[in-house]
XYZ file of C-alpha atoms in Angstrom:
761
model
C 17.338 68.104 14.580
C 17.139 66.094 11.346
C 14.077 65.287 9.240
C 12.280 61.927 9.566
C 14.071 59.177 7.705
C 17.401 60.920 8.208
C 20.053 59.499 10.541
C 21.972 61.626 13.005
C 25.660 61.437 13.881
C 27.880 63.639 16.006
C 31.133 64.472 14.174
C 34.025 65.463 16.477
C 36.524 68.127 15.379
C 39.614 69.487 17.216
C 40.235 73.261 16.932
C 43.329 75.113 18.357
C 42.537 77.930 20.803
C 46.096 78.710 21.834
C 49.508 77.080 21.498
C 49.279 73.476 22.741
C 45.618 73.896 23.742
C 42.731 72.399 21.880
C 38.978 72.156 22.386
C 36.649 69.416 21.137
C 33.669 70.653 19.143
C 30.904 68.373 17.971
C 28.907 69.140 14.874
C 25.514 67.725 14.091
C 25.646 65.926 10.773
C 22.517 64.613 9.071
C 22.921 61.699 6.700
C 20.202 60.557 4.347
C 19.977 56.766 4.677
C 17.643 54.700 2.474
C 14.748 53.017 4.315
C 15.932 49.494 3.386
C 19.292 50.190 5.044
C 17.657 51.454 8.259
C 15.567 48.302 8.717
C 17.660 45.224 9.638
C 16.805 41.829 8.235
C 15.274 39.867 11.124
C 13.312 36.672 11.664
C 10.837 35.794 14.417
C 9.925 32.494 16.017
C 7.850 31.171 18.914
C 9.519 28.777 21.341
C 7.638 26.293 23.521
C 5.590 23.097 23.304
C 2.627 24.988 21.789
C 4.625 27.005 19.260
C 3.022 25.167 16.326
C -0.408 26.496 17.351
C 0.757 30.094 17.711
C 1.716 30.269 21.364
C 5.169 30.613 22.920
C 8.091 32.795 23.923
C 8.861 35.409 21.249
C 12.418 35.288 19.915
C 14.155 37.419 17.269
C 17.037 36.492 14.960
C 19.312 39.524 14.614
C 22.925 39.589 13.445
C 22.877 35.803 13.154
C 21.902 35.214 16.796
C 18.567 34.396 18.389
C 17.513 36.573 21.318
C 14.398 37.539 23.265
C 12.129 40.564 23.766
C 11.532 42.242 27.126
C 7.969 42.645 28.384
C 8.404 46.340 29.337
C 5.739 48.438 27.523
C 4.783 45.395 25.415
C 1.135 45.843 24.381
C -1.489 44.544 21.975
C -0.200 46.697 19.085
C 3.271 45.145 19.361
C 1.729 41.676 19.600
C -0.328 42.358 16.454
C 2.791 43.239 14.481
C 4.706 40.202 15.796
C 1.884 37.757 14.994
C 1.375 39.260 11.550
C 5.105 38.916 10.848
C 4.911 35.285 12.018
C 2.182 34.663 9.441
C -1.011 34.804 11.540
C -3.996 36.874 10.466
C -6.270 36.708 13.527
C -6.676 38.708 16.699
C -3.858 38.374 19.226
C -3.075 38.467 22.908
C 0.128 38.372 24.885
C 1.300 36.649 28.039
C 4.126 37.071 30.551
C 7.151 34.816 30.252
C 6.293 32.919 33.424
C 4.121 30.777 31.194
C 6.761 30.040 28.558
C 9.975 30.101 30.553
C 13.071 32.287 30.276
C 15.158 32.264 27.126
C 18.893 32.667 26.748
C 21.268 34.760 24.693
C 20.841 38.512 24.221
C 17.682 40.475 24.966
C 17.452 42.252 21.652
C 14.448 44.564 22.161
C 13.070 46.550 25.100
C 10.408 49.254 25.567
C 8.876 48.528 22.170
C 6.363 50.970 20.694
C 4.343 50.056 17.592
C 1.332 51.710 15.994
C 0.041 48.300 14.897
C 0.340 48.947 11.159
C 4.007 48.015 10.770
C 4.919 44.944 8.723
C 7.845 44.006 10.967
C 9.028 44.543 14.537
C 12.142 46.088 12.982
C 9.986 49.063 11.966
C 8.798 49.739 15.536
C 10.520 52.046 18.012
C 12.589 50.623 20.870
C 15.621 51.368 23.018
C 17.786 49.987 20.226
C 19.148 46.572 19.390
C 20.597 44.946 22.504
C 19.917 47.974 24.722
C 17.922 46.664 27.693
C 17.847 46.718 31.486
C 15.787 43.469 31.650
C 16.662 39.919 32.622
C 15.328 36.740 31.048
C 12.601 36.388 33.673
C 10.923 39.250 31.781
C 11.000 37.591 28.341
C 7.669 38.139 26.616
C 5.494 35.455 25.051
C 2.588 35.888 22.631
C -0.572 34.031 21.670
C -1.474 34.353 17.973
C -4.762 33.290 16.396
C -6.260 32.956 12.947
C -5.042 31.208 9.820
C -1.314 30.910 9.435
C 1.029 31.077 6.499
C 4.015 28.687 6.595
C 6.196 29.352 9.614
C 9.643 30.881 9.137
C 10.933 28.616 11.936
C 11.445 25.725 9.551
C 14.214 24.706 7.216
C 12.946 25.033 3.665
C 14.334 25.881 0.255
C 14.530 29.631 -0.367
C 15.009 31.651 -3.519
C 14.154 28.951 -6.051
C 13.082 30.071 -9.521
C 11.113 26.849 -9.950
C 7.515 27.387 -8.824
C 5.973 23.995 -9.586
C 6.731 20.704 -11.287
C 4.240 18.252 -12.732
C 3.995 15.181 -14.921
C 1.945 15.533 -18.106
C 0.647 12.046 -18.948
C 0.829 11.035 -22.595
C -0.458 7.458 -22.745
C -4.104 6.668 -21.991
C -3.235 4.313 -19.130
C -1.064 7.004 -17.552
C -3.915 9.511 -17.708
C -6.222 7.094 -15.879
C -3.785 6.197 -13.101
C -3.944 7.864 -9.700
C -1.490 9.203 -8.822
C 0.038 9.992 -12.234
C 3.500 8.432 -12.308
C 4.633 8.576 -15.963
C 4.823 11.246 -18.631
C 6.593 14.424 -19.737
C 8.200 16.774 -17.214
C 6.708 20.270 -17.044
C 8.201 23.065 -14.948
C 6.516 26.333 -14.010
C 8.819 29.355 -14.238
C 7.582 32.910 -13.694
C 3.967 31.818 -14.057
C 4.516 29.919 -17.327
C 4.616 26.153 -17.813
C 7.561 24.891 -19.904
C 8.698 21.469 -21.023
C 12.273 20.286 -20.523
C 14.475 19.207 -23.411
C 15.595 15.608 -23.012
C 19.131 16.379 -24.220
C 21.371 15.668 -21.260
C 18.470 14.439 -19.111
C 19.758 11.990 -16.479
C 18.512 9.497 -13.935
C 19.541 11.952 -11.202
C 17.177 14.543 -12.676
C 14.367 11.982 -12.601
C 15.119 11.153 -8.971
C 14.822 14.786 -7.928
C 11.579 15.386 -9.852
C 10.006 12.182 -8.513
C 10.977 13.217 -4.974
C 9.324 16.617 -5.404
C 6.142 14.906 -6.585
C 5.983 12.594 -3.581
C 7.561 9.431 -5.011
C 10.460 7.662 -3.272
C 11.930 5.984 -6.367
C 12.333 6.455 -10.100
C 11.413 3.840 -12.708
C 12.372 3.089 -16.299
C 10.803 4.718 -19.367
C 10.364 3.157 -22.811
C 11.953 6.143 -24.579
C 11.993 4.417 -27.973
C 8.231 4.060 -27.973
C 7.724 7.672 -26.882
C 10.150 8.858 -29.625
C 7.925 7.214 -32.246
C 4.881 9.011 -30.849
C 6.790 12.320 -30.871
C 7.831 11.916 -34.501
C 4.293 10.978 -35.527
C 2.909 14.142 -33.917
C 5.543 16.280 -35.635
C 4.353 14.917 -39.000
C 0.674 15.351 -38.158
C -0.584 18.533 -39.848
C -3.356 18.868 -37.261
C -0.896 18.907 -34.358
C 0.489 22.186 -33.041
C 3.550 20.454 -31.594
C 5.841 21.413 -34.509
C 5.241 25.132 -34.110
C 5.358 24.992 -30.317
C 8.633 23.048 -30.192
C 10.273 25.626 -32.453
C 9.481 28.349 -29.894
C 12.165 28.745 -27.223
C 9.582 29.841 -24.613
C 8.222 26.291 -24.827
C 11.465 24.817 -23.486
C 13.890 24.689 -20.641
C 17.190 24.039 -22.431
C 18.940 21.947 -19.806
C 18.721 20.802 -16.185
C 21.557 19.138 -14.308
C 21.051 17.539 -10.868
C 23.312 15.517 -8.585
C 20.391 13.379 -7.390
C 20.677 14.411 -3.726
C 18.765 17.680 -4.086
C 15.423 18.034 -2.328
C 14.049 20.470 -4.918
C 14.585 21.035 -8.646
C 15.443 24.656 -7.868
C 18.691 23.453 -6.287
C 19.802 21.984 -9.623
C 21.532 23.922 -12.398
C 18.907 25.304 -14.782
C 19.729 26.717 -18.197
C 16.494 28.151 -19.553
C 17.551 29.672 -22.912
C 20.232 28.016 -25.074
C 23.800 29.285 -24.540
C 24.032 30.873 -27.981
C 21.602 33.521 -29.175
C 19.195 32.800 -32.012
C 19.581 29.074 -31.462
C 16.732 26.622 -30.995
C 16.499 25.418 -27.409
C 15.894 21.743 -28.303
C 16.765 21.265 -32.013
C 16.735 17.477 -32.317
C 15.336 16.399 -28.979
C 11.911 15.930 -27.461
C 10.421 16.477 -24.024
C 12.101 14.779 -21.071
C 10.171 11.746 -19.839
C 10.104 10.207 -16.392
C 8.522 7.284 -14.619
C 8.166 7.288 -10.834
C 7.353 4.473 -8.425
C 4.755 5.282 -5.780
C 5.253 4.197 -2.181
C 3.239 1.236 -0.846
C 0.709 3.580 0.761
C -0.284 4.999 -2.653
C -0.113 1.909 -4.834
C -3.381 0.315 -5.984
C -4.438 -2.732 -4.005
C -3.092 -5.899 -5.557
C -3.702 -9.519 -4.745
C -1.316 -10.526 -2.006
C 0.407 -13.872 -2.053
C -0.071 -16.137 0.957
C 2.590 -15.437 3.519
C 3.487 -12.060 2.012
C 2.532 -10.218 5.180
C 4.480 -12.716 7.260
C 7.809 -11.611 5.776
C 7.005 -7.903 5.822
C 9.796 -5.992 7.521
C 8.980 -4.134 10.697
C 9.368 -0.371 10.125
C 12.402 1.207 11.753
C 11.157 4.802 11.497
C 7.713 6.380 11.765
C 5.942 9.753 11.970
C 3.676 10.743 14.852
C 1.498 13.741 15.657
C 1.095 15.131 12.131
C -2.212 16.636 11.041
C -1.709 15.643 7.400
C -0.440 12.668 5.435
C 3.358 12.554 5.305
C 4.125 14.782 8.271
C 4.914 14.228 11.917
C 7.456 13.896 14.673
C 10.286 11.544 13.645
C 10.643 8.429 15.792
C 13.135 5.592 15.309
C 13.154 2.043 16.672
C 16.353 1.169 18.521
C 16.889 -1.597 21.030
C 13.245 -2.626 20.751
C 12.033 0.799 21.887
C 10.719 3.779 19.955
C 12.392 7.122 20.588
C 12.745 10.554 19.030
C 15.499 12.436 17.173
C 17.078 15.630 18.519
C 16.912 18.604 16.140
C 20.598 19.494 16.568
C 21.838 19.613 12.958
C 18.487 18.446 11.573
C 18.178 19.560 7.946
C 16.385 18.896 4.650
C 18.728 16.095 3.414
C 18.208 14.123 6.642
C 14.470 14.794 6.590
C 14.317 13.646 2.947
C 15.966 10.327 3.803
C 13.231 9.745 6.399
C 10.513 10.673 3.901
C 11.817 8.341 1.197
C 12.287 5.546 3.729
C 8.584 5.852 4.596
C 7.482 5.734 0.945
C 7.051 9.483 0.361
C 9.103 11.879 -1.728
C 11.672 14.399 -0.526
C 11.051 16.676 2.457
C 9.268 20.001 2.035
C 10.225 21.115 5.525
C 12.549 19.980 8.300
C 10.902 21.183 11.502
C 12.777 22.029 14.687
C 11.757 22.561 18.297
C 9.035 19.894 18.690
C 6.707 21.814 16.398
C 4.596 18.697 15.860
C 4.493 17.751 19.533
C 6.895 16.227 22.035
C 7.589 12.517 22.223
C 7.741 10.231 25.234
C 10.547 7.901 26.201
C 14.163 8.032 25.029
C 15.783 10.428 22.569
C 17.853 8.081 20.439
C 19.766 10.216 17.933
C 21.246 13.667 17.515
C 23.497 15.438 14.979
C 22.154 13.316 12.136
C 24.079 13.946 8.919
C 22.847 12.601 5.582
C 24.111 13.200 2.050
C 20.755 12.526 0.485
C 21.277 9.208 -1.284
C 20.961 6.962 1.789
C 18.125 4.425 1.763
C 17.453 4.722 5.502
C 18.298 6.945 8.437
C 20.474 4.143 9.832
C 22.939 4.692 6.948
C 23.469 8.351 7.924
C 26.078 9.403 10.468
C 24.704 10.349 13.892
C 25.497 10.484 17.604
C 23.711 8.951 20.561
C 21.642 11.629 22.269
C 21.850 10.085 25.739
C 24.765 12.205 26.978
C 24.056 15.421 25.052
C 21.424 16.915 27.330
C 18.902 17.103 24.480
C 15.289 17.229 25.662
C 11.944 16.527 24.055
C 11.439 20.248 23.487
C 13.916 19.755 20.620
C 12.251 16.758 18.926
C 12.728 16.849 15.147
C 9.836 16.556 12.681
C 9.259 16.545 8.920
C 6.731 17.462 6.268
C 7.171 15.268 3.214
C 6.113 15.691 -0.394
C 3.218 13.298 -1.049
C 1.604 12.309 -4.366
C -1.479 14.132 -5.570
C -4.183 11.473 -5.720
C -7.238 13.689 -6.087
C -9.104 12.035 -3.181
C -10.011 15.486 -1.823
C -12.333 15.889 -4.800
C -14.464 12.920 -3.687
C -15.808 14.546 -0.518
C -16.899 18.006 0.656
C -18.437 19.735 3.669
C -21.573 21.833 3.314
C -23.628 24.178 5.494
C -21.063 24.855 8.216
C -20.015 28.230 9.593
C -16.504 27.682 8.207
C -14.765 25.403 5.742
C -13.699 23.162 8.660
C -17.225 21.958 9.489
C -20.428 20.817 7.864
C -22.513 17.952 6.522
C -20.365 15.298 4.843
C -21.202 14.930 1.149
C -19.503 12.305 -1.021
C -19.296 11.799 -4.773
C -20.537 8.310 -5.663
C -20.983 6.588 -9.009
C -24.524 5.655 -9.914
C -24.411 3.612 -13.068
C -22.546 5.704 -15.619
C -22.931 8.983 -13.723
C -21.397 10.539 -10.637
C -23.703 11.967 -7.999
C -23.220 13.901 -4.752
C -25.063 12.719 -1.665
C -24.891 12.462 2.123
C -23.644 9.779 4.512
C -25.963 7.994 6.940
C -25.329 9.268 10.469
C -26.083 5.949 12.165
C -22.945 4.578 13.894
C -20.904 7.526 12.551
C -17.927 8.128 14.870
C -14.580 9.843 15.330
C -12.646 7.261 13.290
C -14.802 7.985 10.242
C -14.644 11.733 10.855
C -10.841 11.523 11.132
C -10.616 10.040 7.631
C -12.841 12.759 6.139
C -10.838 15.600 7.719
C -7.522 14.159 6.555
C -8.940 13.481 3.076
C -9.865 17.167 2.792
C -6.492 18.305 4.134
C -8.144 19.827 7.212
C -6.168 17.953 9.869
C -7.831 16.045 12.698
C -11.488 15.545 13.604
C -12.678 17.348 16.704
C -16.308 16.144 16.547
C -18.262 13.440 14.723
C -21.929 14.362 14.465
C -24.785 11.937 13.883
C -27.372 14.733 13.669
C -26.908 17.828 11.496
C -30.341 19.465 11.465
C -28.730 22.871 12.090
C -26.594 22.643 8.901
C -28.201 22.951 5.506
C -26.375 20.908 2.880
C -26.451 21.479 -0.848
C -29.991 21.188 -2.276
C -28.982 18.647 -4.919
C -27.171 16.350 -2.495
C -29.791 15.367 0.084
C -30.062 11.671 -0.829
C -28.114 9.188 1.320
C -25.548 7.522 -0.948
C -23.286 5.887 1.676
C -24.139 3.950 4.840
C -22.654 1.495 7.308
C -19.252 3.218 7.174
C -16.558 1.637 9.361
C -13.018 3.039 9.256
C -9.750 2.093 10.939
C -8.776 5.755 10.924
C -5.748 5.332 8.655
C -7.502 5.305 5.259
C -6.816 8.065 2.711
C -10.448 8.213 1.561
C -13.827 7.561 3.127
C -14.558 5.291 0.146
C -11.684 3.019 1.234
C -13.519 2.261 4.492
C -15.917 -0.636 4.854
C -19.492 0.319 3.936
C -22.767 -1.210 2.855
C -23.213 -2.358 -0.733
C -26.832 -1.301 -1.178
C -27.492 1.720 1.026
C -29.310 0.862 4.268
C -30.101 3.846 6.482
C -33.085 3.333 8.839
C -32.904 6.949 10.056
C -33.330 8.151 6.480
C -30.626 10.820 6.354
C -31.884 14.408 6.364
C -31.349 15.738 9.877
C -29.554 12.460 10.643
C -26.881 12.895 7.965
C -23.288 12.590 9.157
C -21.272 15.715 9.892
C -17.791 16.641 11.104
C -15.797 19.488 12.535
C -12.068 19.503 11.819
C -9.100 21.099 13.559
C -5.404 21.520 12.849
C -4.367 20.463 16.367
C -5.608 17.819 18.784
C -4.619 16.213 22.096
C -2.934 12.812 22.264
C -2.992 10.809 25.509
C -0.276 8.223 26.174
C 0.260 6.157 29.323
C 3.670 5.985 30.980
C 4.355 2.252 30.715
C 7.404 2.402 32.956
C 5.456 3.826 35.908
C 2.704 1.191 35.695
C 5.297 -1.575 35.664
C 7.258 -0.200 38.619
C 4.342 0.646 40.951
C 2.101 -2.438 40.700
C 1.442 -4.322 43.952
C -1.279 -6.303 45.769
C -3.383 -5.156 48.707
C -5.981 -7.030 50.746
C -8.298 -4.139 51.600
C -10.991 -4.503 54.322
C -14.579 -4.108 53.174
C -15.238 -1.388 55.748
C -12.900 0.848 53.705
C -14.586 0.132 50.378
C -18.153 1.439 50.745
C -17.659 4.414 48.412
C -15.726 2.372 45.870
C -18.478 -0.241 45.887
C -21.071 2.457 45.313
C -19.181 3.643 42.240
C -18.928 0.094 40.820
C -15.184 -0.328 41.322
C -15.400 -3.882 42.711
C -16.195 -7.217 41.099
C -19.778 -8.508 41.149
C -18.974 -11.062 43.854
C -18.570 -8.194 46.331
C -22.375 -7.825 46.312
C -22.751 -11.213 48.023
C -20.249 -10.681 50.841
C -21.106 -10.155 54.490
C -20.313 -6.432 54.733
C -18.331 -5.025 56.489
C -16.513 -8.273 57.287
C -13.904 -9.636 54.913
C -11.632 -8.045 52.338
C -11.051 -7.700 48.594
C -7.721 -8.405 46.897
C -6.764 -5.450 44.724
C -4.099 -5.041 42.051
C -3.020 -1.426 42.611
C -0.737 0.759 40.523
C -0.092 4.382 39.612
C -0.848 5.772 36.177
C 0.668 8.816 34.536
C -1.146 10.031 31.434
C 0.820 12.361 29.153
C -0.780 14.678 26.625
C 1.677 14.523 23.724
C -0.648 16.402 21.371
C -0.716 20.058 20.392
C -4.068 20.892 22.010
C -5.495 20.550 25.506
C -7.453 17.425 26.439
C -10.801 18.696 27.743
C -13.909 16.858 28.987
C -16.610 16.433 26.379
C -19.207 18.149 28.559
C -19.060 21.445 30.401
C -19.056 21.641 34.178
C -22.839 22.164 34.205
C -23.191 18.512 33.088
C -20.630 16.969 35.451
C -21.994 14.298 37.796
C -21.723 14.760 41.561
C -20.806 11.686 43.632
C -21.853 12.249 47.203
C -19.869 9.443 48.833
C -16.482 10.560 47.507
C -17.727 14.167 47.360
C -16.376 15.054 43.935
C -17.554 15.620 40.362
C -16.973 13.241 37.460
C -16.211 15.185 34.269
C -15.960 11.925 32.252
C -17.804 8.983 33.773
C -15.464 6.340 32.306
C -12.011 7.771 31.637
C -10.015 4.521 31.743
C -10.699 0.777 31.609
C -8.546 -1.651 33.609
C -8.773 -5.326 32.580
C -7.050 -8.575 33.425
C -7.173 -10.975 30.479
C -6.226 -14.583 29.933
C -3.531 -15.199 27.335
C -6.227 -15.904 24.740
C -7.949 -12.582 25.459
C -10.831 -13.600 27.769
C -11.569 -11.107 30.513
C -11.265 -12.436 34.074
C -11.326 -9.148 36.022
C -12.078 -5.544 35.210
C -12.117 -2.075 36.666
C -12.726 1.472 35.514
C -11.759 4.966 36.514
C -13.865 8.090 36.190
C -12.096 11.403 35.617
C -13.052 12.827 39.000
C -9.943 15.005 38.856
C -8.577 15.628 35.380
C -5.773 18.116 35.947
C -2.185 19.112 35.240
C -0.307 17.225 37.949
C 2.988 18.372 36.451
C 4.315 20.207 33.394
C 7.805 20.461 31.905
C 9.935 23.548 32.414
C 8.511 26.521 30.583
C 4.873 25.395 30.850
C 2.524 26.504 33.580
C -0.153 24.269 35.089
C -3.523 25.568 33.910
C -5.995 22.911 35.066
C -6.649 22.068 38.712
C -9.626 20.388 40.390
C -9.538 22.353 43.645
C -12.548 24.593 44.334
C -14.547 23.134 41.433
C -11.851 24.330 38.998
C -11.610 23.701 35.288
C -10.590 20.157 34.383
C -8.294 19.071 31.571
C -4.721 18.144 30.671
C -2.677 20.842 28.946
C -0.629 20.031 25.853
C 2.774 18.859 27.021
C 1.655 18.191 30.622
C 0.567 15.021 32.415
C -2.027 13.845 34.899
C -1.014 11.327 37.583
C -3.436 9.023 39.400
C -1.637 7.668 42.454
C -1.896 4.014 43.446
C -3.445 4.881 46.843
C -6.643 6.591 45.629
C -9.976 4.811 45.379
C -10.751 2.809 42.221
C -7.133 2.959 41.017
C -7.093 -0.831 40.908
C -8.429 -4.080 39.488
C -10.339 -6.349 41.878
C -8.714 -9.799 41.445
C -10.294 -11.495 44.492
C -11.823 -14.226 42.331
C -8.831 -14.685 39.976
C -6.884 -17.980 40.263
C -3.063 -18.019 39.997
C -1.635 -18.022 36.497
C -0.226 -15.983 33.635
C -2.338 -13.082 32.393
C -2.292 -9.896 30.349
C -2.937 -6.647 32.201
C -4.546 -3.984 30.009
C -5.290 -0.284 30.497
C -7.195 1.785 27.929
C -7.497 5.569 28.218
C -10.499 7.364 26.689
C -11.923 3.914 25.792
C -15.176 5.126 24.286
C -13.462 7.789 22.139
C -15.582 10.423 23.839
C -12.921 13.081 23.295
C -11.165 13.470 19.942
C -7.437 12.772 19.776
C -4.841 12.902 17.025
C -3.966 9.224 17.504
C -5.956 6.481 19.233
C -3.416 3.718 18.546
C -1.408 4.629 21.667
C -4.350 4.832 24.100
C -3.950 1.228 25.225
C -1.257 -0.285 27.442
C -0.513 -3.975 27.948
C 1.724 -5.819 30.397
C 2.532 -9.476 30.950
C 1.318 -10.451 34.403
C 2.428 -13.292 36.676
C 0.263 -14.156 39.714
C 1.061 -17.061 42.063
C -1.788 -16.530 44.525
C 0.351 -14.543 46.994
C 2.304 -12.065 44.909
C 2.030 -10.461 41.505
C 4.447 -8.794 39.129
C 4.147 -7.012 35.806
C 6.754 -6.997 33.044
C 7.073 -6.102 29.379
C 4.657 -3.159 29.661
C 4.145 -1.234 26.411
C 1.537 1.023 24.852
C -0.332 0.258 21.658
C 2.268 2.120 19.602
C 5.086 0.336 21.454
C 6.332 3.017 23.817
C 7.711 0.276 26.051
C 9.100 0.142 29.557
C 12.857 -0.211 29.548
C 13.011 -2.861 32.290
C 13.618 -6.243 30.672
C 12.166 -9.322 32.320
C 15.264 -11.112 33.570
C 16.586 -12.647 36.796
C 17.485 -9.237 38.179
C 13.913 -8.005 37.704
C 12.555 -11.151 39.394
C 14.753 -10.581 42.429
C 13.738 -6.932 42.627
C 10.035 -7.828 42.667
C 10.315 -10.974 44.798
C 9.271 -9.055 47.915
C 6.007 -7.941 46.319
C 3.901 -10.050 48.678
C 0.362 -9.385 49.838
């Protein structure tokens, strides 16, 4: 036997025993192999709709090919090592592949044995790479918890010497601007900040630096004016600039970029001058740049009348991101929003999207629906950009319709965004973690700045969403109007902000509407506003196509509507009818509610607080889960209905996801991330009572989670609207679309009229 750390080989040797006869002897040979050569270079990733939150099928990149891990002998120690290698620092668990679906390709590892202290799965014992008697139905999945370092399953720049880049403002107006857009370029190399010599500095260099700093475009600099300032400082005896500029450690000699790079580290950097004992920047000065901020980060200016009228409709957008400048990429084609397949998705393509949206270049190009799956069509795949395109439409691409790409492969981005300093204007205090606490804001009082609390009256999820995003903590999970159990900072107990009303899209709580003089009848204290934040949240979206295709009219006898009447599902005129004689005319339809977020949608209250309804004999976990309304074309309501969540469950899930919520036997209610809940047209209260509605043209509206009782990542897509035609005998819906324009694909034309002509009572 050989010592630990020593590899074993069997060396064959042929020895003659007699003429024309040989025997084969094998000798044990021990070779000393360095530890770095024994451990292969591998990467890990999680695959599945919940991979971004640390849950999915475990896959390993070995020899340039992704493969899976068998569940034989897989235990908590192996899971600990895998999660730690993936960047998670919390406790872990593991799950069988039935939950995450089978993978494909080789099964790289089987019968794994780890002590739990290894830094990589490559250091654990196993049968050997590719040696397995398993099939893909035994592929293991893991659940990782805790804080996470950046995932290796993204496309990002590796090996760059450049650590950071910043703009050092020189003029007083530049120092006061937010974000800072003009000044001298400073680059951090090996922990030291250096300035760049302007000799050979080009517009392409400026474009790359501006992109890294979150700006989509470069501007012009008055170099002549700055040269005068430089020369004046060199002559000033009190200035240290002359001695500093003579030191080569102060400079980067030269940078050369093509202009399509996503990071300065991809450009050619020449730190010292080419010849020894030469000054790095003998007759030059520091390189200067001016960047143009995107519309989202520009100061508010007076808008000319009609300016908004001619504003172009965006052709690309981001959805599902927890932070500014990140999300699933969606493009508008043929009047319908759809996603982009991640086949060939890379940093140049992601950077084109970021610049098109008014951000800088891309920090990460994310694959595998890491920021949630979309709904509707997948428009593009194999997108190829060079980096100078002004929009994604200028890049080459293929239609994804015939490629078999699925929403599990939706592409996403994380863009560079400007540093505005808004996170310094708010803080959380008294919570058990940095993600929760009393909201304290920094307000100006005369000539001083003072920290104080926010009045909890009317404080809601929209306001909490702005605070969490402002702090870089993701989404809001709770908005609290009472915080007696959290002790804020002693010097910040006074209420300094009240009457806050936010749209939910603001970058700062101070950008929201609020009272001029503070008016807080509750007086703050225990009634100060508080929040809890989370990095992942659910996102409910209605299937517009299904609503449009399933709508019909029914004249339902009153003797079949007693329970529905008890639950308030009929119009008020039903109270004055001669029960059980007569009928009610009902607009019925099916609704399919998808959870496109990265967290489960759960009722606000636990099962102990659910309400029992004796007539229908079921529990309501949310008393009003959806609103159904029929509106006139000017928005007046002529009929309404509502639906309680008597059965909030996973009706169906995509391949690779297991249904986890079911209402049977008083089970847990909810909608898993990636799954959907279907309310069929033939169940009670799945209707609008239109008995008293005259014929005409109307708007049919459905709103999910209308009271914002449960936090979501995006409330803009909770509503659905359809155009409705009713002639007194039949009714049809067309042009259905959600609030964020996930529209039904059926156009309202003669063919659609003929198809729905038989929709009689």
